[in-house]
Coordinates of C-alpha atoms and ligand atoms in Angstrom, one line a residue:
M1 CA 82.7 167.7 108.9
P2 CA 84.0 164.4 107.6
L3 CA 86.9 164.7 105.2
K4 CA 86.3 163.8 101.5
N5 CA 90.0 163.1 101.0
D6 CA 91.5 161.6 104.2
L7 CA 94.4 159.8 102.4
L8 CA 96.9 161.7 104.6
L9 CA 95.3 160.7 107.9
R10 CA 94.9 157.1 106.9
T11 CA 98.5 157.0 105.9
I12 CA 99.5 158.4 109.2
A13 CA 97.4 155.7 110.9
G14 CA 99.4 153.1 109.1
E15 CA 96.7 151.9 106.7
K16 CA 97.6 150.7 103.2
T17 CA 96.1 153.3 100.9
E18 CA 95.1 153.4 97.2
R19 CA 98.1 155.8 96.6
T20 CA 100.6 157.9 98.4
P21 CA 99.4 161.3 99.6
V22 CA 101.4 164.4 98.6
W23 CA 101.8 168.0 99.8
L24 CA 104.8 170.4 99.9
M25 CA 106.4 172.2 102.8
R26 CA 105.9 176.0 102.2
Q27 CA 103.3 175.4 99.4
A28 CA 101.2 178.3 100.6
G29 CA 102.9 181.5 99.5
R30 CA 106.2 181.7 97.8
I31 CA 105.6 180.1 94.4
L32 CA 102.2 180.9 93.1
P33 CA 101.5 184.1 91.0
E34 CA 98.0 183.9 92.6
Y35 CA 99.7 184.3 96.0
R36 CA 101.8 187.2 94.8
A37 CA 98.7 189.0 93.5
V38 CA 97.1 188.9 97.0
R39 CA 100.4 189.7 98.7
N40 CA 101.2 192.7 96.5
S41 CA 97.9 194.3 97.3
L42 CA 98.8 194.6 101.0
S43 CA 101.3 196.5 103.1
G44 CA 103.4 193.3 103.7
F45 CA 103.6 189.8 104.9
K46 CA 102.3 190.5 108.4
E47 CA 99.1 192.1 107.1
L48 CA 98.4 188.9 105.1
V49 CA 99.1 186.7 108.2
E50 CA 96.9 188.9 110.3
T51 CA 93.9 189.0 108.0
P52 CA 92.0 185.7 108.4
E53 CA 90.0 185.8 105.1
L54 CA 93.1 186.5 103.1
A55 CA 95.3 184.0 105.0
A56 CA 92.5 181.4 104.3
E57 CA 92.5 182.3 100.6
V58 CA 96.2 181.7 100.1
T59 CA 96.1 178.6 102.3
I60 CA 93.5 177.1 99.9
Q61 CA 95.2 178.2 96.6
P62 CA 97.6 175.2 96.4
V63 CA 94.7 172.8 97.0
D64 CA 92.8 174.3 94.0
I65 CA 95.8 175.0 91.8
L66 CA 98.3 172.1 92.6
G67 CA 95.9 169.4 93.7
V68 CA 97.8 168.6 96.9
D69 CA 96.3 166.3 99.5
A70 CA 96.5 168.7 102.4
A71 CA 96.4 172.4 103.2
I72 CA 98.8 174.1 105.6
I73 CA 97.6 177.2 107.4
F74 CA 99.3 180.4 106.2
S75 CA 101.1 181.9 109.1
D76 CA 104.7 181.8 110.4
I77 CA 106.6 180.2 113.3
L78 CA 107.6 183.7 114.5
V79 CA 104.1 184.6 115.7
I80 CA 105.0 182.8 119.0
P81 CA 107.9 185.1 120.0
E82 CA 105.6 188.1 119.2
A83 CA 102.8 186.6 121.3
M84 CA 105.3 186.3 124.1
G85 CA 106.2 190.0 123.8
L86 CA 109.0 190.1 121.3
Q87 CA 107.8 191.9 118.1
Y88 CA 109.2 190.9 114.7
E89 CA 109.4 192.7 111.4
M90 CA 109.4 190.9 108.1
V91 CA 111.9 192.8 105.9
E92 CA 111.1 192.6 102.2
K93 CA 113.4 190.2 100.4
R94 CA 115.6 189.8 103.6
G95 CA 113.5 187.9 106.1
P96 CA 112.6 188.4 109.8
H97 CA 114.2 190.9 112.1
F98 CA 113.6 191.3 115.8
P99 CA 114.4 194.9 117.0
E100 CA 114.8 193.6 120.6
T101 CA 116.5 190.3 121.4
I102 CA 116.9 188.1 124.5
K103 CA 120.3 188.7 126.1
S104 CA 119.7 188.4 129.9
A105 CA 117.4 187.2 132.7
A106 CA 115.9 190.7 132.7
D107 CA 114.9 190.3 129.1
V108 CA 113.3 186.9 129.8
K109 CA 111.5 188.4 132.7
K110 CA 109.7 190.8 130.4
L111 CA 108.2 188.0 128.4
K112 CA 105.0 186.2 129.1
V113 CA 103.7 182.7 128.4
A114 CA 101.4 183.1 125.4
D115 CA 97.9 181.9 125.0
A116 CA 96.2 180.8 121.8
S117 CA 94.2 184.1 122.0
D118 CA 97.4 186.0 121.6
V119 CA 97.5 184.6 118.1
Q120 CA 93.8 185.1 117.5
Y121 CA 94.3 186.0 113.8
T122 CA 95.7 182.6 113.0
I123 CA 93.1 180.8 115.1
D124 CA 90.4 182.8 113.1
A125 CA 92.2 182.0 109.8
I126 CA 92.0 178.3 110.7
K127 CA 88.2 178.6 111.3
V128 CA 87.6 180.4 108.0
T129 CA 89.9 177.9 106.1
K130 CA 88.1 174.9 107.5
K131 CA 84.7 176.3 106.5
E132 CA 85.9 177.2 103.0
L133 CA 87.8 173.9 102.5
D134 CA 84.5 172.2 103.3
G135 CA 86.3 168.9 104.1
R136 CA 88.1 168.7 100.7
V137 CA 91.5 167.9 102.4
P138 CA 92.9 167.9 105.9
L139 CA 94.3 171.2 107.3
I140 CA 97.7 171.1 108.9
G141 CA 98.5 173.4 111.8
F142 CA 102.1 174.2 112.8
A143 CA 104.6 175.8 115.1
G144 CA 108.4 176.1 115.4
A145 CA 110.2 173.7 117.7
P146 CA 111.2 175.5 120.9
W147 CA 114.9 175.4 120.0
T148 CA 114.3 177.0 116.6
I149 CA 112.2 179.7 118.2
F150 CA 114.8 180.3 120.9
A151 CA 117.4 180.7 118.1
Y152 CA 115.5 183.6 116.5
M153 CA 114.7 185.3 119.8
V154 CA 118.3 185.3 120.9
E155 CA 119.8 186.0 117.5
G156 CA 117.3 188.6 116.3
G157 CA 116.9 187.1 112.8
G158 CA 118.2 184.6 110.4
S159 CA 121.9 183.6 110.7
K160 CA 124.3 181.1 109.1
T161 CA 125.6 180.0 112.5
F162 CA 123.2 181.2 115.2
S163 CA 126.3 181.6 117.3
K164 CA 124.7 183.9 119.9
A165 CA 121.9 181.4 120.4
R166 CA 124.3 178.5 120.7
A167 CA 126.6 180.4 123.0
M168 CA 123.8 181.1 125.4
L169 CA 123.3 177.3 125.9
Y170 CA 126.9 177.3 127.3
T171 CA 127.0 180.7 129.1
D172 CA 123.6 180.4 130.8
P173 CA 122.1 176.9 130.5
E174 CA 119.6 177.7 133.3
L175 CA 118.3 180.8 131.7
S176 CA 118.2 178.9 128.3
H177 CA 116.0 176.2 129.9
Q178 CA 113.8 178.7 131.4
L179 CA 113.2 180.4 128.1
L180 CA 112.8 177.1 126.3
Q181 CA 110.1 176.1 128.8
M182 CA 108.2 179.3 128.3
I183 CA 108.3 178.8 124.6
T184 CA 107.2 175.2 125.0
T185 CA 104.2 176.1 127.2
S186 CA 103.2 178.9 124.8
T187 CA 103.5 176.5 121.8
I188 CA 101.3 173.9 123.6
N189 CA 98.7 176.5 124.3
Y190 CA 98.9 177.7 120.7
L191 CA 98.7 174.3 119.1
K192 CA 95.8 173.3 121.4
G193 CA 94.0 176.4 120.1
Q194 CA 94.8 175.5 116.5
V195 CA 93.3 172.0 117.1
E196 CA 90.2 173.4 118.7
A197 CA 89.8 175.7 115.8
G198 CA 89.8 172.7 113.4
T199 CA 93.3 171.6 112.3
D200 CA 93.4 167.9 111.6
L201 CA 97.1 167.4 112.4
V202 CA 100.1 169.5 113.4
Q203 CA 103.7 169.8 112.3
I204 CA 106.6 171.0 114.5
F205 CA 109.4 172.6 112.4
D206 CA 112.9 172.3 114.0
S207 CA 114.6 174.1 111.1
W208 CA 117.8 174.8 113.1
A209 CA 118.1 171.3 114.7
G210 CA 121.2 170.5 112.6
I211 CA 123.4 173.2 114.1
L212 CA 123.4 171.6 117.5
S213 CA 125.7 168.7 118.5
P214 CA 123.8 165.5 119.4
T215 CA 124.6 166.2 123.1
Q216 CA 123.2 169.7 123.0
Y217 CA 120.2 168.6 121.0
E218 CA 119.4 165.9 123.6
K219 CA 119.5 168.5 126.3
F220 CA 118.0 171.6 124.7
S221 CA 115.7 170.5 121.9
L222 CA 114.5 166.9 122.2
P223 CA 112.9 167.2 125.7
Y224 CA 110.8 170.2 124.7
I225 CA 109.6 168.6 121.4
K226 CA 108.7 165.5 123.5
K227 CA 106.7 167.7 125.9
I228 CA 104.7 169.2 123.0
C229 CA 104.1 165.7 121.5
D230 CA 102.9 164.4 124.9
A231 CA 100.6 167.4 125.4
I232 CA 98.9 167.3 122.0
T233 CA 96.8 164.2 122.3
E234 CA 93.9 165.2 120.0
V235 CA 95.5 165.0 116.6
P236 CA 98.5 163.3 114.9
K237 CA 101.8 165.1 115.2
T238 CA 104.7 165.4 112.7
V239 CA 108.2 166.3 113.7
F240 CA 110.6 167.7 111.1
A241 CA 114.1 168.4 112.3
K242 CA 116.3 169.6 109.5
D243 CA 119.8 168.1 109.3
A244 CA 119.3 166.2 112.6
Y245 CA 120.6 162.8 111.5
F246 CA 121.4 161.9 115.0
A247 CA 117.9 162.5 116.2
R248 CA 116.1 160.0 114.0
A249 CA 116.3 157.1 116.4
W250 CA 115.1 159.3 119.2
F251 CA 112.1 160.5 117.2
G252 CA 111.2 156.8 116.6
K253 CA 110.6 156.6 120.4
I254 CA 108.7 159.8 121.1
N255 CA 105.0 160.3 121.0
C256 CA 104.8 161.6 117.4
N257 CA 103.1 159.9 114.5
T258 CA 105.2 161.1 111.5
V259 CA 108.9 162.0 111.1
G260 CA 109.9 164.3 108.3
L261 CA 113.2 163.6 106.5
D262 CA 115.4 166.0 104.6
W263 CA 116.9 165.0 101.2
C264 CA 120.3 164.2 102.6
M265 CA 118.9 161.5 104.9
D266 CA 119.1 158.1 103.4
I267 CA 115.6 156.5 103.3
A268 CA 116.5 152.9 104.1
E269 CA 118.8 154.0 106.9
S270 CA 116.0 156.3 108.3
K271 CA 113.5 153.5 108.2
A272 CA 115.8 151.3 110.1
L273 CA 116.6 154.0 112.7
I274 CA 113.0 155.2 113.2
G275 CA 111.2 151.8 113.1
D276 CA 107.9 150.7 111.6
N277 CA 105.4 152.3 113.8
K278 CA 105.9 155.9 112.5
T279 CA 104.9 157.3 109.1
L280 CA 107.8 159.0 107.2
Q281 CA 107.4 162.3 105.2
G282 CA 109.7 163.6 102.5
N283 CA 112.2 163.9 101.1
L284 CA 112.9 165.0 97.5
D285 CA 115.7 167.6 97.1
P286 CA 113.7 170.8 96.4
C287 CA 116.2 171.4 93.5
V288 CA 114.8 168.3 91.7
L289 CA 112.0 170.7 90.7
Y290 CA 114.4 172.8 88.6
G291 CA 115.1 169.8 86.4
S292 CA 113.3 168.5 83.3
E293 CA 110.0 166.7 83.6
A294 CA 111.8 163.4 82.8
S295 CA 114.2 163.9 85.6
I296 CA 111.5 164.9 88.1
K297 CA 109.6 161.7 87.1
E298 CA 112.7 159.6 87.6
A299 CA 113.5 161.1 91.0
T300 CA 109.9 160.8 92.2
Q301 CA 109.8 157.1 91.1
S302 CA 113.1 156.4 92.9
M303 CA 111.8 158.1 96.1
L304 CA 108.5 156.2 96.0
N305 CA 110.4 152.9 95.4
Q306 CA 112.6 153.5 98.4
F307 CA 109.8 154.5 100.8
G308 CA 107.5 151.7 99.7
P309 CA 103.8 151.5 99.5
A310 CA 102.7 152.3 103.0
R311 CA 103.5 154.8 105.8
H312 CA 104.9 157.4 103.4
I313 CA 103.7 161.0 102.8
A314 CA 105.4 162.4 99.6
N315 CA 106.9 165.8 100.1
L316 CA 110.2 167.7 99.6
G317 CA 113.1 167.5 102.0
H318 CA 112.6 171.2 102.9
G319 CA 110.4 174.0 101.8
V320 CA 109.9 174.6 98.1
Y321 CA 112.2 177.4 96.9
P322 CA 110.5 180.7 95.9
D323 CA 111.6 180.7 92.2
T324 CA 110.4 177.2 91.4
D325 CA 108.1 177.0 88.4
P326 CA 104.6 176.2 89.7
G327 CA 104.1 174.0 86.6
K328 CA 107.0 171.8 87.7
V329 CA 105.5 171.6 91.2
K330 CA 102.2 170.5 89.7
F331 CA 104.0 167.9 87.6
F332 CA 105.6 166.5 90.8
V333 CA 102.2 166.3 92.5
D334 CA 100.7 164.6 89.4
M335 CA 103.7 162.1 89.2
V336 CA 103.2 161.0 92.9
K337 CA 99.5 160.5 92.2
E338 CA 100.2 158.5 89.0
L339 CA 103.2 156.5 90.0
S340 CA 102.0 155.4 93.5
V341 CA 98.7 154.0 92.5
R342 CA 98.2 150.5 93.9
A343 CA 95.7 147.8 93.1
Ligands
1CP401 O1 106.6 188.2 102.2 C1 106.7 187.0 102.2 O2 105.9 186.3 101.4 C2 107.7 186.4 103.1 C3 108.0 185.0 102.9 C4 107.4 184.1 104.0 C5 106.3 183.2 103.9 C6 105.4 183.0 102.7 C7 107.9 184.0 105.3 C8 109.1 184.7 105.9 N1 107.1 183.1 106.0 C9 106.2 182.6 105.2 C10 105.1 181.7 105.6 C11 105.4 180.4 106.3 N2 106.5 180.2 107.1 C12 104.6 179.3 106.4 C13 103.2 179.2 105.8 C14 102.8 178.1 105.0 C15 103.6 177.9 103.7 O3 104.4 178.7 103.3 O4 103.3 176.8 103.1 C16 105.3 178.3 107.1 C17 105.0 176.9 107.4 C18 106.5 178.9 107.6 C19 107.5 178.3 108.5 C20 108.8 179.0 108.8 N3 109.0 180.3 108.9 C21 109.9 178.2 109.1 C22 110.0 176.7 109.2 C23 110.1 176.0 107.9 C24 111.4 176.2 107.2 O5 111.3 176.6 106.0 O6 112.4 175.8 107.7 C25 111.0 179.2 109.3 C26 112.4 178.9 109.7 C27 110.4 180.5 109.2 C28 111.0 181.8 109.4 C29 111.0 182.6 108.2 N4 109.8 183.3 107.8 C30 110.1 183.9 106.7 C31 111.4 183.7 106.3 C32 112.1 184.3 105.1 C33 112.0 182.8 107.3 C34 113.4 182.2 107.3 C35 114.4 183.2 107.8 C36 115.8 182.6 107.9 O7 116.4 182.4 106.8 O8 116.2 182.3 109.0

């Protein structure tokens, strides 16, 4: 199925396009009343993730309602720990919780390397979504970076410091590497399954990159992201490592196509560090969308000016916050489309 709107893929390939493509991290779920309507009719988040027809429906909602240039499959990064044998619960209004965590070699021994078929519901959701999208926009697949997944498996849920996870890197580096490698192989299997099912590109979210020192990051995160990027040869790869200023120059040299920037990363400095053979994605502060339309327009124009006319995918610098007015999100999407038009 050829894509009717392939702006995103042409931008990733480095082509000069007629305008800048735009989508938002966490656009599926969170903000739309249409999402909440589907979600409230179910037992919870997991039922939605695990029901392919409904996951497809909420994946496509932002394409229809907001006019974004890509869809991102509705799932979660935490499906991988579960596929490896560590169940998670999604606690209403609080976030993920793992009743069992990884504390020892015996715990790691109980895990398995996951296969794409262990996350069959998301693979099926991708197939349904591709069919229903009918080539309107590309579909983005995703997974967590091994370090971020490790952090949840050791910590047992969200945390300000992830001190248990960071401690394990010092108390048992060998076991840490063993678990990171198992997560990496599982993630490669899963992403290959996503690509086979039809995703046009994939994004790796290293949401907790910024809590590691550069030295620890170079040992415990970067090598595994690199392995994933080397293994996925079929589609373009985006790496988004939140708060990892120190990693930008490294990402310029690995086998990824796009590097995501958060809003604290200076655009000119990032361009210089990453180099011209990658596309950059980002990086408006999600809080810009709480401002007036005039201030959203001004911030969007400023961002577009700094990134320039090529090799830029407009996005926020992290996921859109749940209480953002969908009207403001739509206004941002429209502004990118209007202000970036080129002759
Ligand atoms: O009931 C609900 O609606 C729960 C909210 C929710 C949703 C909509 C969670 C819980 N996950 C998701 C979906 C999700 N998660 C997507 C689907 C596509 C989309 O929303 O556009 C994606 C891409 C993710 C990725 C994800 N999950 C990340 C990486 C991106 C990021 O924001 O940094 C992380 C860290 C998670 C874990 C997670 N899942 C959910 C929550 C509340 C959290 C964060 C927990 C924490 O604070 O540590």
